[in-house]
Amino acid sequence: MENRATEMSNIVQKSFTFEEYEDPKQSLNVSIPEVLDPQYGMHVWPCAVVLAQYVWTHREELTHKTVLELGAGVSLPGVVAAKCGAQVILSDSAELPLCLENCRRTCEVNELPNVLVVGITWGEVSPDLLLLPPLDIILGSDVFYEPEDFENVLMTISFLLRKNPKAQFWTTYQERSADWSIEALLHKWNLKCLNIPLEKFHANKDQLAGSTLPGSHTVQMIITEDKES
């Protein structure tokens, strides 16, 4: 009980407001509970805000579509998709129950009782992965974080895109090293990618959705498909 109380005291809710560029009256507010304890790693990163901005600007494409967010964590992009009318599934590693709990907490805060939360561990073909419904869009913000995870991430993405040949993978990542190229890795897995300039969806700013993110961080946005689709 004491541990639970301590955990709750470490949660801070952040608010993000997405606005239509040409008509600020059209807006969407999302609340995200952040866990302050650094060992959880459950706070909003710059890539999540940029990807959520892309989701918001393409919301008309998402109505009644089935969307899966990989490595969701605080689930900002997935929650925006759900608020825009998509049928959303949030996922994080089955080995990280605290992250899955935070996905559920985010859904509760944003009154999204119909959003499913599942444990999907990158690189593993688990029952939860096999039982996913047909997907239209797969979201992933900053899933390319630890280089040792890249191959497992790509294995999961490749599996999902081959199982859903018309689906797309929308992802944002932060350039942290010149020693690796996401595009090269995608080509290695026979995946084609399209870079989306941030100015195309009004994300080329230091501040987005009423927050100070992405700040000075260099964030890239790409759309990925199976080359054989």
Short mmCIF file of C-alpha atoms in Angstrom, two decimals:
data_model
loop_
_atom_site.label_atom_id
_atom_site.label_comp_id
_atom_site.label_asym_id
_atom_site.label_seq_id
_atom_site.Cartn_x
_atom_site.Cartn_y
_atom_site.Cartn_z
CA MET A 1 0.00 0.00 0.00
CA GLU A 2 2.86 2.36 0.87
CA ASN A 3 4.58 1.64 -2.47
CA ARG A 4 1.32 2.37 -4.29
CA ALA A 5 0.93 5.70 -2.47
CA THR A 6 4.51 6.65 -3.31
CA GLU A 7 3.96 5.80 -6.96
CA MET A 8 0.80 7.93 -7.13
CA SER A 9 2.63 10.87 -5.53
CA ASN A 10 5.21 10.65 -8.33
CA ILE A 11 2.60 11.12 -11.06
CA VAL A 12 2.15 14.52 -12.67
CA GLN A 13 -0.44 15.20 -15.36
CA LYS A 14 0.63 17.18 -18.39
CA SER A 15 -1.80 18.75 -20.81
CA PHE A 16 -1.29 18.94 -24.59
CA THR A 17 -3.54 20.99 -26.87
CA PHE A 18 -3.47 20.31 -30.61
CA GLU A 19 -4.96 23.02 -32.83
CA GLU A 20 -5.96 23.22 -36.46
CA TYR A 21 -3.38 25.46 -38.12
CA GLU A 22 -5.92 27.46 -40.14
CA ASP A 23 -8.71 27.35 -37.56
CA PRO A 24 -7.52 27.40 -33.92
CA LYS A 25 -11.12 26.88 -32.80
CA GLN A 26 -10.71 23.25 -33.85
CA SER A 27 -8.62 21.80 -31.06
CA LEU A 28 -8.04 18.67 -29.02
CA ASN A 29 -6.84 18.51 -25.44
CA VAL A 30 -5.11 15.40 -24.12
CA SER A 31 -3.92 14.76 -20.56
CA ILE A 32 -0.88 12.56 -20.02
CA PRO A 33 0.11 11.21 -16.59
CA GLU A 34 3.90 11.22 -16.31
CA VAL A 35 5.75 9.09 -13.78
CA LEU A 36 8.59 11.15 -12.34
CA ASP A 37 10.67 8.22 -11.11
CA PRO A 38 13.42 7.98 -13.77
CA GLN A 39 13.63 4.19 -13.55
CA TYR A 40 10.21 3.95 -15.21
CA GLY A 41 11.11 6.12 -18.19
CA MET A 42 7.43 7.00 -18.56
CA HIS A 43 7.41 10.62 -19.55
CA VAL A 44 6.71 12.47 -22.79
CA TRP A 45 9.65 12.59 -25.19
CA PRO A 46 9.99 15.09 -28.08
CA CYS A 47 9.27 12.37 -30.66
CA ALA A 48 5.88 11.61 -29.10
CA VAL A 49 4.69 15.20 -29.48
CA VAL A 50 5.83 15.36 -33.11
CA LEU A 51 4.14 12.06 -33.97
CA ALA A 52 0.96 13.12 -32.16
CA GLN A 53 0.99 16.33 -34.21
CA TYR A 54 1.18 14.25 -37.40
CA VAL A 55 -1.71 12.08 -36.19
CA TRP A 56 -3.75 15.21 -35.40
CA THR A 57 -3.15 16.79 -38.82
CA HIS A 58 -4.14 13.52 -40.54
CA ARG A 59 -7.09 12.77 -38.27
CA GLU A 60 -9.60 12.56 -41.14
CA GLU A 61 -7.69 9.50 -42.44
CA LEU A 62 -8.01 7.73 -39.09
CA THR A 63 -11.76 7.62 -38.56
CA HIS A 64 -12.84 3.99 -38.08
CA LYS A 65 -9.30 2.77 -38.83
CA THR A 66 -7.54 0.26 -36.58
CA VAL A 67 -4.35 1.69 -35.10
CA LEU A 68 -1.68 -0.03 -33.02
CA GLU A 69 0.89 1.95 -31.05
CA LEU A 70 4.12 0.06 -30.33
CA GLY A 71 6.20 0.89 -27.26
CA ALA A 72 3.41 3.24 -26.24
CA GLY A 73 4.60 4.21 -22.75
CA VAL A 74 2.63 7.37 -22.00
CA SER A 75 0.63 6.75 -25.22
CA LEU A 76 0.29 10.34 -26.47
CA PRO A 77 0.08 9.53 -30.22
CA GLY A 78 -2.26 6.59 -29.65
CA VAL A 79 -4.58 8.59 -27.42
CA VAL A 80 -4.74 11.39 -30.00
CA ALA A 81 -5.65 8.77 -32.64
CA ALA A 82 -8.38 7.37 -30.38
CA LYS A 83 -9.76 10.85 -29.72
CA CYS A 84 -9.87 11.37 -33.50
CA GLY A 85 -12.10 8.35 -34.06
CA ALA A 86 -9.67 5.48 -34.60
CA GLN A 87 -10.00 2.04 -33.00
CA VAL A 88 -6.77 2.00 -31.01
CA ILE A 89 -4.67 -0.72 -29.40
CA LEU A 90 -1.85 0.41 -27.12
CA SER A 91 1.09 -1.90 -26.56
CA ASP A 92 4.32 -1.99 -24.64
CA SER A 93 6.68 -4.75 -23.59
CA ALA A 94 5.03 -7.67 -21.83
CA GLU A 95 8.08 -7.57 -19.55
CA LEU A 96 7.28 -4.02 -18.37
CA PRO A 97 4.01 -4.22 -16.43
CA LEU A 98 4.44 -0.69 -15.07
CA CYS A 99 4.45 0.68 -18.63
CA LEU A 100 1.30 -1.28 -19.44
CA GLU A 101 -0.29 0.06 -16.27
CA ASN A 102 0.57 3.59 -17.35
CA CYS A 103 -1.06 2.97 -20.75
CA ARG A 104 -4.24 2.03 -18.91
CA ARG A 105 -3.90 5.06 -16.62
CA THR A 106 -3.65 7.36 -19.65
CA CYS A 107 -6.81 5.83 -21.11
CA GLU A 108 -8.68 6.35 -17.83
CA VAL A 109 -7.61 9.99 -17.59
CA ASN A 110 -8.78 10.64 -21.15
CA GLU A 111 -12.03 8.66 -20.77
CA LEU A 112 -11.17 6.01 -23.37
CA PRO A 113 -12.60 2.80 -21.90
CA ASN A 114 -12.64 0.96 -25.24
CA VAL A 115 -8.90 1.23 -25.95
CA LEU A 116 -7.23 -2.17 -25.60
CA VAL A 117 -3.83 -2.47 -23.88
CA VAL A 118 -1.68 -5.51 -24.72
CA GLY A 119 1.84 -6.68 -23.93
CA ILE A 120 3.98 -7.06 -27.06
CA THR A 121 7.70 -7.64 -26.63
CA TRP A 122 9.77 -6.67 -29.67
CA GLY A 123 11.30 -9.61 -31.49
CA GLU A 124 8.92 -12.18 -29.99
CA VAL A 125 6.03 -13.79 -31.86
CA SER A 126 3.68 -14.01 -28.89
CA PRO A 127 0.00 -14.99 -28.73
CA ASP A 128 -0.96 -11.32 -28.21
CA LEU A 129 0.92 -10.41 -31.39
CA LEU A 130 -0.72 -13.20 -33.39
CA LEU A 131 -4.19 -12.34 -32.10
CA LEU A 132 -4.08 -8.68 -33.18
CA PRO A 133 -6.92 -7.71 -35.54
CA PRO A 134 -6.18 -6.43 -39.07
CA LEU A 135 -4.31 -3.13 -38.79
CA ASP A 136 -4.36 0.02 -40.89
CA ILE A 137 -1.75 2.14 -39.10
CA ILE A 138 1.10 1.25 -36.73
CA LEU A 139 2.52 4.07 -34.61
CA GLY A 140 5.91 4.21 -32.93
CA SER A 141 7.58 7.23 -31.33
CA ASP A 142 11.25 6.89 -30.43
CA VAL A 143 11.17 3.10 -30.70
CA PHE A 144 14.64 3.40 -32.26
CA TYR A 145 16.28 4.43 -29.00
CA GLU A 146 18.63 1.64 -27.95
CA PRO A 147 20.71 0.32 -30.91
CA GLU A 148 20.73 -3.20 -29.43
CA ASP A 149 16.90 -3.23 -29.77
CA PHE A 150 16.77 -2.12 -33.42
CA GLU A 151 16.73 -5.58 -34.98
CA ASN A 152 13.98 -6.77 -32.62
CA VAL A 153 11.93 -3.65 -33.32
CA LEU A 154 12.30 -4.15 -37.06
CA MET A 155 11.44 -7.82 -36.81
CA THR A 156 8.14 -6.92 -35.14
CA ILE A 157 7.38 -4.11 -37.60
CA SER A 158 8.25 -6.31 -40.58
CA PHE A 159 6.03 -9.11 -39.26
CA LEU A 160 3.09 -6.74 -38.81
CA LEU A 161 3.47 -5.10 -42.23
CA ARG A 162 3.67 -8.45 -44.00
CA LYS A 163 0.60 -9.63 -42.11
CA ASN A 164 -1.15 -6.35 -43.00
CA PRO A 165 0.18 -5.52 -46.50
CA LYS A 166 -1.87 -2.33 -46.83
CA ALA A 167 -0.80 -0.95 -43.46
CA GLN A 168 1.72 1.83 -42.86
CA PHE A 169 4.15 2.39 -40.01
CA TRP A 170 4.27 6.02 -38.88
CA THR A 171 7.30 6.74 -36.75
CA THR A 172 9.36 9.57 -35.36
CA TYR A 173 12.90 9.20 -34.10
CA GLN A 174 15.55 11.45 -32.66
CA GLU A 175 18.97 11.65 -34.26
CA ARG A 176 21.39 10.69 -31.52
CA SER A 177 24.32 9.22 -33.44
CA ALA A 178 25.86 9.41 -36.89
CA ASP A 179 26.96 5.78 -36.56
CA TRP A 180 23.66 4.30 -37.71
CA SER A 181 20.96 5.03 -40.26
CA ILE A 182 17.33 4.11 -39.72
CA GLU A 183 16.71 4.24 -43.47
CA ALA A 184 19.51 1.73 -44.12
CA LEU A 185 18.09 -0.65 -41.51
CA LEU A 186 14.62 -0.39 -43.02
CA HIS A 187 15.97 -1.21 -46.48
CA LYS A 188 17.81 -4.19 -45.00
CA TRP A 189 14.43 -5.54 -43.86
CA ASN A 190 12.92 -4.89 -47.30
CA LEU A 191 10.89 -1.96 -46.02
CA LYS A 192 10.50 1.23 -48.00
CA CYS A 193 10.38 4.55 -46.21
CA LEU A 194 9.34 8.10 -47.00
CA ASN A 195 10.73 11.03 -45.05
CA ILE A 196 8.08 13.59 -44.11
CA PRO A 197 9.43 17.14 -43.62
CA LEU A 198 8.20 18.53 -40.31
CA GLU A 199 7.02 21.75 -41.96
CA LYS A 200 4.49 19.68 -43.93
CA PHE A 201 2.46 19.22 -40.74
CA HIS A 202 3.49 22.36 -38.84
CA ALA A 203 5.86 20.52 -36.50
CA ASN A 204 9.03 22.45 -37.34
CA LYS A 205 8.81 24.42 -34.11
CA ASP A 206 10.50 24.45 -30.71
CA GLN A 207 7.09 24.26 -29.05
CA LEU A 208 4.13 22.09 -30.01
CA ALA A 209 0.67 21.46 -28.54
CA GLY A 210 1.24 24.04 -25.82
CA SER A 211 4.40 22.33 -24.55
CA THR A 212 8.08 23.26 -24.73
CA LEU A 213 8.77 20.06 -26.68
CA PRO A 214 10.39 19.20 -29.03
CA GLY A 215 12.71 22.08 -28.09
CA SER A 216 16.06 22.01 -29.86
CA HIS A 217 16.00 18.26 -30.51
CA THR A 218 16.35 16.99 -34.08
CA VAL A 219 13.36 14.77 -34.81
CA GLN A 220 12.68 12.89 -38.05
CA MET A 221 9.31 11.64 -39.27
CA ILE A 222 9.04 8.72 -41.69
CA ILE A 223 6.31 6.51 -43.12
CA THR A 224 7.25 2.91 -43.77
CA GLU A 225 5.61 0.19 -45.89
CA ASP A 226 6.46 -3.31 -46.94
CA LYS A 227 8.23 -3.13 -50.34
CA GLU A 228 6.21 -6.11 -51.54
CA SER A 229 2.85 -4.50 -50.78
#
